[in-house]
mmCIF file of C-alpha atoms in Angstrom:
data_model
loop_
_atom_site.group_PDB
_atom_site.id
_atom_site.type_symbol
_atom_site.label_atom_id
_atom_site.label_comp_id
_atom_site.label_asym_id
_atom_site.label_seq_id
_atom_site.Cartn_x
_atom_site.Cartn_y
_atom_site.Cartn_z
ATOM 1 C CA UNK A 505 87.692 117.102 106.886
ATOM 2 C CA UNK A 506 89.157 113.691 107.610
ATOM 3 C CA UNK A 507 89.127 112.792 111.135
ATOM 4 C CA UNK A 508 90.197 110.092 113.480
ATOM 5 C CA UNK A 509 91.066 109.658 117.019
ATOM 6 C CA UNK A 510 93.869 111.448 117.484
ATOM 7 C CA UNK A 511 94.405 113.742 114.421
ATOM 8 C CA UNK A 512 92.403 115.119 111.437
ATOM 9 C CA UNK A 513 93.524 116.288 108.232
ATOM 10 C CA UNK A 514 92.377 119.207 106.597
ATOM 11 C CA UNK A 515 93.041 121.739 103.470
ATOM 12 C CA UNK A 516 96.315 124.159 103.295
ATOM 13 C CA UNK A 517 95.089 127.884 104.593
ATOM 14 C CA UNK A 518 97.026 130.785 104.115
ATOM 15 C CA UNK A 519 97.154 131.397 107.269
ATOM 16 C CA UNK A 520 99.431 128.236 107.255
ATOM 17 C CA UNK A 521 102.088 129.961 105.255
ATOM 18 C CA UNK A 522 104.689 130.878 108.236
ATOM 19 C CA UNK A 523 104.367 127.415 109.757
ATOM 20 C CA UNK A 524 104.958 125.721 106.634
ATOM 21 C CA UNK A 525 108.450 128.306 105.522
ATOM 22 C CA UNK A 526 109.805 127.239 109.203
ATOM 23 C CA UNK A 527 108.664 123.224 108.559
ATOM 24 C CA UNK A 528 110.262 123.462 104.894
ATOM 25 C CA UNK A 529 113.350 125.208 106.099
ATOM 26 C CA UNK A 530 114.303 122.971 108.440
ATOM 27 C CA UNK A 531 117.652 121.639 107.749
ATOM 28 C CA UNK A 532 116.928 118.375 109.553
ATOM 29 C CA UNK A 533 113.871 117.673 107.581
ATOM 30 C CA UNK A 534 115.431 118.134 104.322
ATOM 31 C CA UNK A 535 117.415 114.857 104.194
ATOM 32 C CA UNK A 536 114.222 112.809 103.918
ATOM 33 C CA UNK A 537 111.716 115.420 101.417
ATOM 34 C CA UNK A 538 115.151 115.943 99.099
ATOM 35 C CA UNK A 539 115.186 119.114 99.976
ATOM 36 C CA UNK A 540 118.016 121.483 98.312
ATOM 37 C CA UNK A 541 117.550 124.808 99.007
ATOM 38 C CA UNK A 542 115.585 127.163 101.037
ATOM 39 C CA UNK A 543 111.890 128.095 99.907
ATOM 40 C CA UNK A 544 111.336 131.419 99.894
ATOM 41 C CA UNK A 545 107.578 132.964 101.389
ATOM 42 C CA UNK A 546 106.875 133.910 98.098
ATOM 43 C CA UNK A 547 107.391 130.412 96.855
ATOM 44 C CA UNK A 548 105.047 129.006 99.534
ATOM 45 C CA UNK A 549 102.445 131.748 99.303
ATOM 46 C CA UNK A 550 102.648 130.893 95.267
ATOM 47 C CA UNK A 551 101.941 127.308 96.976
ATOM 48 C CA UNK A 552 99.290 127.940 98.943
ATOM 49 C CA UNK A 553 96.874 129.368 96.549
ATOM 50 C CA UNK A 554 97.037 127.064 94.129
ATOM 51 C CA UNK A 555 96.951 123.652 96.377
ATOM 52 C CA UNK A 556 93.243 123.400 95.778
ATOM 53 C CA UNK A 557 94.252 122.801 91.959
ATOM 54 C CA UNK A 558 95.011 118.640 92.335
ATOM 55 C CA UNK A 559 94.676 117.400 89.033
ATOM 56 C CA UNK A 560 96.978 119.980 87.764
ATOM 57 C CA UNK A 561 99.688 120.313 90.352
ATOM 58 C CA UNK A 562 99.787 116.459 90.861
ATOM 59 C CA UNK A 563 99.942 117.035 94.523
ATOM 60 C CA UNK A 564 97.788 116.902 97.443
ATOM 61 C CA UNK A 565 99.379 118.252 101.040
ATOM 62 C CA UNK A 566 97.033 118.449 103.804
ATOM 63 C CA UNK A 567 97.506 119.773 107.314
ATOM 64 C CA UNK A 568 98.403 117.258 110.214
ATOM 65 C CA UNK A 569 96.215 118.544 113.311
ATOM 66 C CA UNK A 570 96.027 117.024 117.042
ATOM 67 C CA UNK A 571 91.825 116.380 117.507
ATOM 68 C CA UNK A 572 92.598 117.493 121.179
ATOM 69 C CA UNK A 573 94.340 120.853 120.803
ATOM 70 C CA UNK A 574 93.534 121.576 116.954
ATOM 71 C CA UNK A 575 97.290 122.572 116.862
ATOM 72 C CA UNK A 576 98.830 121.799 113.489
ATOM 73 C CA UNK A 577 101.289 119.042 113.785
ATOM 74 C CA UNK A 578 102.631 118.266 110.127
ATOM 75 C CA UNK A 579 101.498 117.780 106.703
ATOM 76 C CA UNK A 580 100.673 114.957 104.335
ATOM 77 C CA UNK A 581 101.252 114.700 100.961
ATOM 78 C CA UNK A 582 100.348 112.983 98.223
ATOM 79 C CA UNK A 583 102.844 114.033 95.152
ATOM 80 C CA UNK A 584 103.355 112.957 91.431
ATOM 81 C CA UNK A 585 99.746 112.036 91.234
ATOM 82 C CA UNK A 586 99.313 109.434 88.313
ATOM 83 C CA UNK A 587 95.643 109.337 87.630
ATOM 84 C CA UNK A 588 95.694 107.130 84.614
ATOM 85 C CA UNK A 589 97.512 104.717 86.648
ATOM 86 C CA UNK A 590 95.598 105.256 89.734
ATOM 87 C CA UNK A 591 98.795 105.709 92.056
ATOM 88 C CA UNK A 592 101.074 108.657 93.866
ATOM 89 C CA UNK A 593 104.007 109.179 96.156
ATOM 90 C CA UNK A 594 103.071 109.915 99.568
ATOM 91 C CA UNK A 595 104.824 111.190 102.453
ATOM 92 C CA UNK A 596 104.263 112.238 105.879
ATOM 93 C CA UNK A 597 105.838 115.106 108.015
ATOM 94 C CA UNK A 598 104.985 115.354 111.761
ATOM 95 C CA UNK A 599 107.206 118.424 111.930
ATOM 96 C CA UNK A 600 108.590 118.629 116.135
ATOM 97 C CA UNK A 601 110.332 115.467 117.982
ATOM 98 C CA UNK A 602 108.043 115.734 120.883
ATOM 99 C CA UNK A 603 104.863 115.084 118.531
ATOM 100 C CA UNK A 604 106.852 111.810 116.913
ATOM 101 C CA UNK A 605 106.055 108.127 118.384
ATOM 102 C CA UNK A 606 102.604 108.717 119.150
ATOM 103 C CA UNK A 607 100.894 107.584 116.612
ATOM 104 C CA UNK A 608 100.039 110.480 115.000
ATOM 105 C CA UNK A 609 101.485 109.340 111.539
ATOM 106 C CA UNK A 610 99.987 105.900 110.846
ATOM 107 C CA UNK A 611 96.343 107.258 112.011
ATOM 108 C CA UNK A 612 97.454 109.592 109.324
ATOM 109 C CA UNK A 613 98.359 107.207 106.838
ATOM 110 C CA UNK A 614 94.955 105.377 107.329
ATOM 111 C CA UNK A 615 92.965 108.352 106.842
ATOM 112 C CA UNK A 616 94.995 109.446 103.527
ATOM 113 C CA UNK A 617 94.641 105.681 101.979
ATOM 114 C CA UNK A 618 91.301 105.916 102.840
ATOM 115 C CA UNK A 619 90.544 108.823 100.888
ATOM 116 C CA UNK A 620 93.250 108.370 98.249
ATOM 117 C CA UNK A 621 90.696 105.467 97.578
ATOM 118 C CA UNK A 622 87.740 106.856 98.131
ATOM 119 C CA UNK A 623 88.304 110.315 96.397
ATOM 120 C CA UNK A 624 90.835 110.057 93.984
ATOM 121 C CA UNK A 625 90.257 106.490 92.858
ATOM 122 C CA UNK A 626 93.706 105.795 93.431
ATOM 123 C CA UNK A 627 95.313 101.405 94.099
ATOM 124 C CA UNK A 628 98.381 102.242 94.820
ATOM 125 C CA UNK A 629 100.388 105.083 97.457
ATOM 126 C CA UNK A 630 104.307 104.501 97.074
ATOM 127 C CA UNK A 631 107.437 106.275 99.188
ATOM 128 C CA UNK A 632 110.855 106.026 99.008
ATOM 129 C CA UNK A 633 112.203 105.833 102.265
ATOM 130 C CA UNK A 634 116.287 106.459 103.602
ATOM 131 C CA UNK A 635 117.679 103.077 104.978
ATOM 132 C CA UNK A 636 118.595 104.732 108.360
ATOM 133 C CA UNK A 637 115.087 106.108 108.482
ATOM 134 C CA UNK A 638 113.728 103.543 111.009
ATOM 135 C CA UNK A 639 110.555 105.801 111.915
ATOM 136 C CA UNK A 640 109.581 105.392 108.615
ATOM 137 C CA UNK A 641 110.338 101.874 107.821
ATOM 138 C CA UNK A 642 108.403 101.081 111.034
ATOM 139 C CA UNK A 643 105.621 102.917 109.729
#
């Protein structure tokens, strides 16, 4: 587990699998992850079982979760996973308005460089980030 002050990071459970359909079906949040469609449960249980598998999905997505409460908060991902050339995409999801502007994302974003680093031997985490997307581009 990855911890810090105010939120640690830990593995995709599938008891996770509701909270992630109603994260990845919301509309609003599909602007920004390029989101088309709706994912069915199926799709995410499919998801969920095989997210241990890094080196051959390319992807990492860990669970966002308040120290204080242990509530799950959002996810982080690392996607398109280049190992021979020791970089990925990353982006960051803290899923409800009320949980945004706290900090919760850049303690976040520390924790998954550090450990992109560390445990993946990755030098470089890239995003692509909408130009109205000022949370982001603060970040």
């Amino acid at each position: 587990m990855l911890e810090g002050s105010k939120v640690y990071l830990r593995q995709i459970e599938m008891e996770d699998v509701n909270l992630l359909l109603l994260w990845e079906n919301d509309v609003e949040n599909w602007r920004y992850s390029e989101t088309e469609a709706p994912y069915s449960l199926f799709e995410i249980k499919s998801y969920v079982e095989s997210a241990s598998q890094v080196r051959a999905n390319q992807q990492l997505r860990l669970i966002i979760c308040k120290v204080e409460t242990d509530e799950p908060i959002g996810t982080v991902d690392l996607f398109e996973i280049d190992f021979k050339n020791a970089r990925a995409g990353i982006g960051i999801l803290i899923a409800e308005k009320e949980n945004r502007q706290q900090g919760f994302a850049i303690e976040t974003l520390a924790l998954i460089e550090k450990f992109a680093a560390t445990n993946l031997s990755l030098e470089q985490l890239y995003c692509d980030i909408q130009v109205d997307n000022k949370a982001s581009i603060q970040l």
